[in-house]
PDB file of C-alpha atoms in Angstrom:
ATOM      1  CA  MET J   1      -3.928 -20.803  -7.779  1.00  0.00           C
ATOM      2  CA  LYS J   2      -3.686 -17.150  -8.993  1.00  0.00           C
ATOM      3  CA  GLU J   3      -3.274 -14.222  -7.009  1.00  0.00           C
ATOM      4  CA  ARG J   4      -4.091 -10.592  -8.071  1.00  0.00           C
ATOM      5  CA  ILE J   5      -3.602  -7.330  -6.374  1.00  0.00           C
ATOM      6  CA  LEU J   6      -6.319  -4.849  -6.708  1.00  0.00           C
ATOM      7  CA  THR J   7      -6.169  -1.147  -5.383  1.00  0.00           C
ATOM      8  CA  THR J   8      -9.326   0.942  -4.971  1.00  0.00           C
ATOM      9  CA  THR J   9     -10.370   4.181  -6.952  1.00  0.00           C
ATOM     10  CA  PRO J  10     -10.609   7.388  -5.722  1.00  0.00           C
ATOM     11  CA  ASP J  11     -14.586   7.325  -6.066  1.00  0.00           C
ATOM     12  CA  ARG J  12     -14.946   4.324  -4.249  1.00  0.00           C
ATOM     13  CA  ALA J  13     -12.553   5.009  -1.786  1.00  0.00           C
ATOM     14  CA  ALA J  14     -13.873   8.553  -1.072  1.00  0.00           C
ATOM     15  CA  GLY J  15     -17.432   6.947  -0.162  1.00  0.00           C
ATOM     16  CA  ALA J  16     -15.912   4.623   2.409  1.00  0.00           C
ATOM     17  CA  GLY J  17     -13.681   7.040   4.153  1.00  0.00           C
ATOM     18  CA  ARG J  18     -11.179   4.457   4.147  1.00  0.00           C
ATOM     19  CA  GLN J  19      -8.610   3.198   1.156  1.00  0.00           C
ATOM     20  CA  TYR J  20      -7.957  -0.734   0.835  1.00  0.00           C
ATOM     21  CA  GLU J  21      -6.028  -2.453  -1.325  1.00  0.00           C
ATOM     22  CA  TYR J  22      -7.172  -6.119  -2.249  1.00  0.00           C
ATOM     23  CA  LEU J  23      -5.724  -9.304  -2.638  1.00  0.00           C
ATOM     24  CA  VAL J  24      -7.889 -11.915  -4.781  1.00  0.00           C
ATOM     25  CA  LEU J  25      -6.734 -15.742  -4.252  1.00  0.00           C
ATOM     26  CA  SER J  26      -8.557 -17.547  -7.071  1.00  0.00           C
ATOM     27  CA  VAL J  27      -8.612 -21.209  -6.455  1.00  0.00           C
ATOM     28  CA  ALA J  28      -9.588 -23.876  -9.488  1.00  0.00           C
ATOM     29  CA  PRO J  29     -11.570 -26.536  -8.836  1.00  0.00           C
ATOM     30  CA  GLY J  30      -8.794 -29.169  -8.738  1.00  0.00           C
ATOM     31  CA  ASP J  31      -6.616 -27.446  -6.296  1.00  0.00           C
ATOM     32  CA  SER J  32      -6.499 -28.356  -2.968  1.00  0.00           C
ATOM     33  CA  VAL J  33      -8.553 -26.433  -0.337  1.00  0.00           C
ATOM     34  CA  ALA J  34      -6.125 -27.160   2.316  1.00  0.00           C
ATOM     35  CA  ASP J  35      -3.185 -25.421   0.432  1.00  0.00           C
ATOM     36  CA  ALA J  36      -5.609 -22.350  -0.384  1.00  0.00           C
ATOM     37  CA  ARG J  37      -6.338 -22.022   3.217  1.00  0.00           C
ATOM     38  CA  GLN J  38      -2.846 -22.317   4.097  1.00  0.00           C
ATOM     39  CA  ARG J  39      -2.208 -19.646   1.821  1.00  0.00           C
ATOM     40  CA  VAL J  40      -4.946 -17.449   3.023  1.00  0.00           C
ATOM     41  CA  ARG J  41      -3.719 -17.697   6.443  1.00  0.00           C
ATOM     42  CA  GLU J  42       0.083 -16.812   5.703  1.00  0.00           C
ATOM     43  CA  HIS J  43      -1.127 -13.672   3.867  1.00  0.00           C
ATOM     44  CA  SER J  44      -3.073 -12.658   6.930  1.00  0.00           C
ATOM     45  CA  GLU J  45      -0.307 -13.357   9.420  1.00  0.00           C
ATOM     46  CA  TYR J  46       2.852 -11.937   7.745  1.00  0.00           C
ATOM     47  CA  GLY J  47       0.985  -9.474   5.054  1.00  0.00           C
ATOM     48  CA  ARG J  48      -1.468  -8.006   7.803  1.00  0.00           C
ATOM     49  CA  TRP J  49      -4.246  -8.958   5.038  1.00  0.00           C
ATOM     50  CA  GLU J  50      -7.829  -9.724   6.657  1.00  0.00           C
ATOM     51  CA  LEU J  51     -10.462 -11.832   4.579  1.00  0.00           C
ATOM     52  CA  GLU J  52     -13.597 -10.100   3.515  1.00  0.00           C
ATOM     53  CA  ARG J  53     -14.950 -12.222   1.327  1.00  0.00           C
ATOM     54  CA  SER J  54     -14.960 -16.186   0.169  1.00  0.00           C
ATOM     55  CA  ARG J  55     -16.908 -17.389  -2.683  1.00  0.00           C
ATOM     56  CA  LEU J  56     -17.799 -20.912  -4.059  1.00  0.00           C
ATOM     57  CA  TYR J  57     -18.910 -21.233  -7.637  1.00  0.00           C
ATOM     58  CA  MET J  58     -20.788 -23.985  -9.053  1.00  0.00           C
ATOM     59  CA  GLY J  59     -18.436 -25.760 -10.485  1.00  0.00           C
ATOM     60  CA  GLY J  60     -16.217 -26.211  -7.608  1.00  0.00           C
ATOM     61  CA  GLY J  61     -14.151 -23.052  -8.283  1.00  0.00           C
ATOM     62  CA  ARG J  62     -13.191 -20.800  -4.979  1.00  0.00           C
ATOM     63  CA  GLN J  63     -12.424 -17.172  -4.786  1.00  0.00           C
ATOM     64  CA  TYR J  64     -11.155 -15.592  -1.544  1.00  0.00           C
ATOM     65  CA  TRP J  65     -11.012 -11.612  -0.993  1.00  0.00           C
ATOM     66  CA  LEU J  66      -8.356 -10.408   1.220  1.00  0.00           C
ATOM     67  CA  ARG J  67      -8.071  -6.490   2.317  1.00  0.00           C
ATOM     68  CA  ARG J  68      -5.485  -4.294   4.146  1.00  0.00           C
ATOM     69  CA  LYS J  69      -5.340  -0.568   4.903  1.00  0.00           C
ATOM     70  CA  ILE J  70      -3.232   1.590   2.119  1.00  0.00           C
ATOM     71  CA  MET J  71      -0.868   3.312   5.025  1.00  0.00           C
ATOM     72  CA  LEU J  72      -0.062   6.632   3.930  1.00  0.00           C
ATOM     73  CA  VAL J  73       3.354   7.586   5.058  1.00  0.00           C
ATOM     74  CA  GLU J  74       4.544  11.278   5.192  1.00  0.00           C
ATOM     75  CA  ARG J  75       7.439  12.768   5.063  1.00  0.00           C
ATOM     76  CA  THR J  76       9.007  14.277   8.072  1.00  0.00           C
ATOM     77  CA  ALA J  77      11.742  16.014   6.869  1.00  0.00           C
TER      78      ALA J  77
END
């Protein structure tokens, strides 16, 4: 399994009105689907990620796209 984090570009974020960061979880055809689902479940529970898209490719590979809002913190002092 391979994980990578992507952030939105300013052009894309301006059109949507919200900014998200994305986590793409790629699963090879030989990897366990149960392990992949467990990893998605852990990310959503502890990291506040939500599943946006899941894909099943012809060779048996899978890809899960998770997203979460980018929290902008303003300095108060």
